[in-house]
């Protein structure tokens, strides 16, 4: 099975910064896109940022200019540098990876999710 483990969440004051990390492990043949999503209480989970295996990035309008996504393909790890944090950034942040796993005729491409890491921005 594929496991995604996030780290780096915590409590930070408005205007501060955090760096999230997510490492994928398991029987992974390749990973296409990796991304970060977030979900606040009472709201739908939303895309924060995504990065392809080729390094192409896309961001939600609400975080453009403040967040930076990057990845280390050799380590199957994705990062999210969050700057100028606002209280509305408070949410559980989830790592996502679209990965090809298994082997032979049983290879499978699926989306995998981390357990989430809490980011709380105080005002």
Short mmCIF file of C-alpha atoms in Angstrom, two decimals:
data_model
loop_
_atom_site.label_atom_id
_atom_site.label_comp_id
_atom_site.label_asym_id
_atom_site.label_seq_id
_atom_site.Cartn_x
_atom_site.Cartn_y
_atom_site.Cartn_z
CA UNK A 1 0.00 0.00 0.00
CA UNK A 2 0.96 3.64 -0.48
CA UNK A 3 1.34 5.83 2.55
CA UNK A 4 1.63 9.62 2.58
CA UNK A 5 2.94 11.20 5.76
CA UNK A 6 2.65 14.94 6.31
CA UNK A 7 4.64 17.00 8.75
CA UNK A 8 5.23 20.64 9.59
CA UNK A 9 1.81 21.79 10.68
CA UNK A 10 1.27 23.77 13.83
CA UNK A 11 0.21 27.03 15.37
CA UNK A 12 1.53 30.26 13.93
CA UNK A 13 0.68 33.94 14.25
CA UNK A 14 -0.81 35.86 11.35
CA UNK A 15 1.94 36.97 9.01
CA UNK A 16 4.14 34.05 9.95
CA UNK A 17 5.37 31.11 7.91
CA UNK A 18 5.22 27.33 7.94
CA UNK A 19 6.73 24.66 5.73
CA UNK A 20 4.80 21.45 5.18
CA UNK A 21 6.37 18.24 3.96
CA UNK A 22 4.80 15.06 2.62
CA UNK A 23 6.70 11.87 1.88
CA UNK A 24 5.18 9.04 -0.13
CA UNK A 25 6.25 5.46 0.44
CA UNK A 26 5.22 2.02 -0.74
CA UNK A 27 5.26 0.09 -3.97
CA UNK A 28 5.36 3.18 -6.16
CA UNK A 29 6.30 2.95 -9.80
CA UNK A 30 5.82 6.62 -10.57
CA UNK A 31 3.97 9.71 -9.36
CA UNK A 32 2.32 12.08 -11.80
CA UNK A 33 0.99 15.01 -9.78
CA UNK A 34 1.35 15.79 -6.11
CA UNK A 35 -0.64 18.43 -4.36
CA UNK A 36 -1.89 19.99 -1.19
CA UNK A 37 -5.54 20.35 -0.27
CA UNK A 38 -7.10 21.88 2.80
CA UNK A 39 -10.40 21.59 4.60
CA UNK A 40 -11.77 23.91 7.23
CA UNK A 41 -14.70 22.94 9.46
CA UNK A 42 -17.98 23.23 7.58
CA UNK A 43 -16.27 23.73 4.24
CA UNK A 44 -15.45 21.51 1.29
CA UNK A 45 -11.94 20.31 0.73
CA UNK A 46 -10.23 22.63 -1.72
CA UNK A 47 -7.11 22.49 -3.82
CA UNK A 48 -4.32 24.67 -2.50
CA UNK A 49 -1.50 23.86 -4.90
CA UNK A 50 -0.45 21.11 -7.27
CA UNK A 51 2.80 20.25 -9.00
CA UNK A 52 3.38 17.82 -11.85
CA UNK A 53 6.31 15.47 -12.22
CA UNK A 54 7.76 17.98 -14.66
CA UNK A 55 7.59 20.82 -12.16
CA UNK A 56 4.56 22.66 -13.52
CA UNK A 57 2.63 24.30 -10.69
CA UNK A 58 -0.84 25.64 -10.13
CA UNK A 59 -2.23 27.51 -7.13
CA UNK A 60 -5.56 28.51 -5.75
CA UNK A 61 -6.17 32.23 -6.22
CA UNK A 62 -6.34 32.70 -2.47
CA UNK A 63 -2.74 31.59 -1.95
CA UNK A 64 -1.00 32.89 -5.07
CA UNK A 65 2.04 34.92 -4.19
CA UNK A 66 2.11 33.58 -0.64
CA UNK A 67 2.54 29.80 -0.99
CA UNK A 68 5.13 27.87 -2.96
CA UNK A 69 4.90 24.18 -3.82
CA UNK A 70 7.94 22.12 -4.73
CA UNK A 71 8.92 18.47 -4.92
CA UNK A 72 11.87 16.13 -4.78
CA UNK A 73 11.08 13.35 -7.23
CA UNK A 74 13.93 11.16 -6.03
CA UNK A 75 12.47 11.18 -2.52
CA UNK A 76 8.79 11.16 -3.58
CA UNK A 77 8.35 14.18 -1.38
CA UNK A 78 6.33 17.36 -1.87
CA UNK A 79 6.68 20.57 0.10
CA UNK A 80 4.49 23.58 0.70
CA UNK A 81 6.13 26.80 1.85
CA UNK A 82 3.48 29.04 3.34
CA UNK A 83 4.27 32.69 3.94
CA UNK A 84 2.21 35.68 5.08
CA UNK A 85 -0.27 33.33 6.69
CA UNK A 86 -3.76 34.57 7.41
CA UNK A 87 -6.39 33.30 9.86
CA UNK A 88 -8.45 32.11 6.90
CA UNK A 89 -5.63 29.70 6.06
CA UNK A 90 -6.54 27.73 9.17
CA UNK A 91 -7.49 24.22 8.11
CA UNK A 92 -6.39 20.63 8.01
CA UNK A 93 -3.95 20.31 5.14
CA UNK A 94 -3.90 17.05 3.19
CA UNK A 95 -1.24 15.75 0.88
CA UNK A 96 -2.37 14.06 -2.34
CA UNK A 97 -0.49 12.00 -4.88
CA UNK A 98 -1.61 10.48 -8.15
CA UNK A 99 0.58 7.41 -8.32
CA UNK A 100 1.14 4.30 -10.39
CA UNK A 101 1.63 1.41 -8.00
CA UNK A 102 2.02 -2.33 -8.02
CA UNK A 103 3.69 -4.12 -10.87
CA UNK A 104 3.16 -6.14 -13.98
CA UNK A 105 -0.40 -6.56 -15.19
CA UNK A 106 -1.70 -5.49 -11.78
CA UNK A 107 -0.23 -1.99 -11.93
CA UNK A 108 -2.78 0.62 -10.89
CA UNK A 109 -3.00 4.41 -11.00
CA UNK A 110 -4.93 5.94 -8.12
CA UNK A 111 -5.13 8.98 -5.88
CA UNK A 112 -3.71 8.61 -2.40
CA UNK A 113 -4.18 10.85 0.61
CA UNK A 114 -2.25 11.62 3.74
CA UNK A 115 -3.80 11.73 7.18
CA UNK A 116 -3.74 15.52 7.30
CA UNK A 117 -1.85 18.02 9.38
CA UNK A 118 -3.46 20.87 11.29
CA UNK A 119 -2.46 24.44 10.48
CA UNK A 120 -3.83 27.08 12.82
CA UNK A 121 -3.17 30.77 12.22
CA UNK A 122 -3.97 33.05 15.12
CA UNK A 123 -5.02 36.66 14.69
#
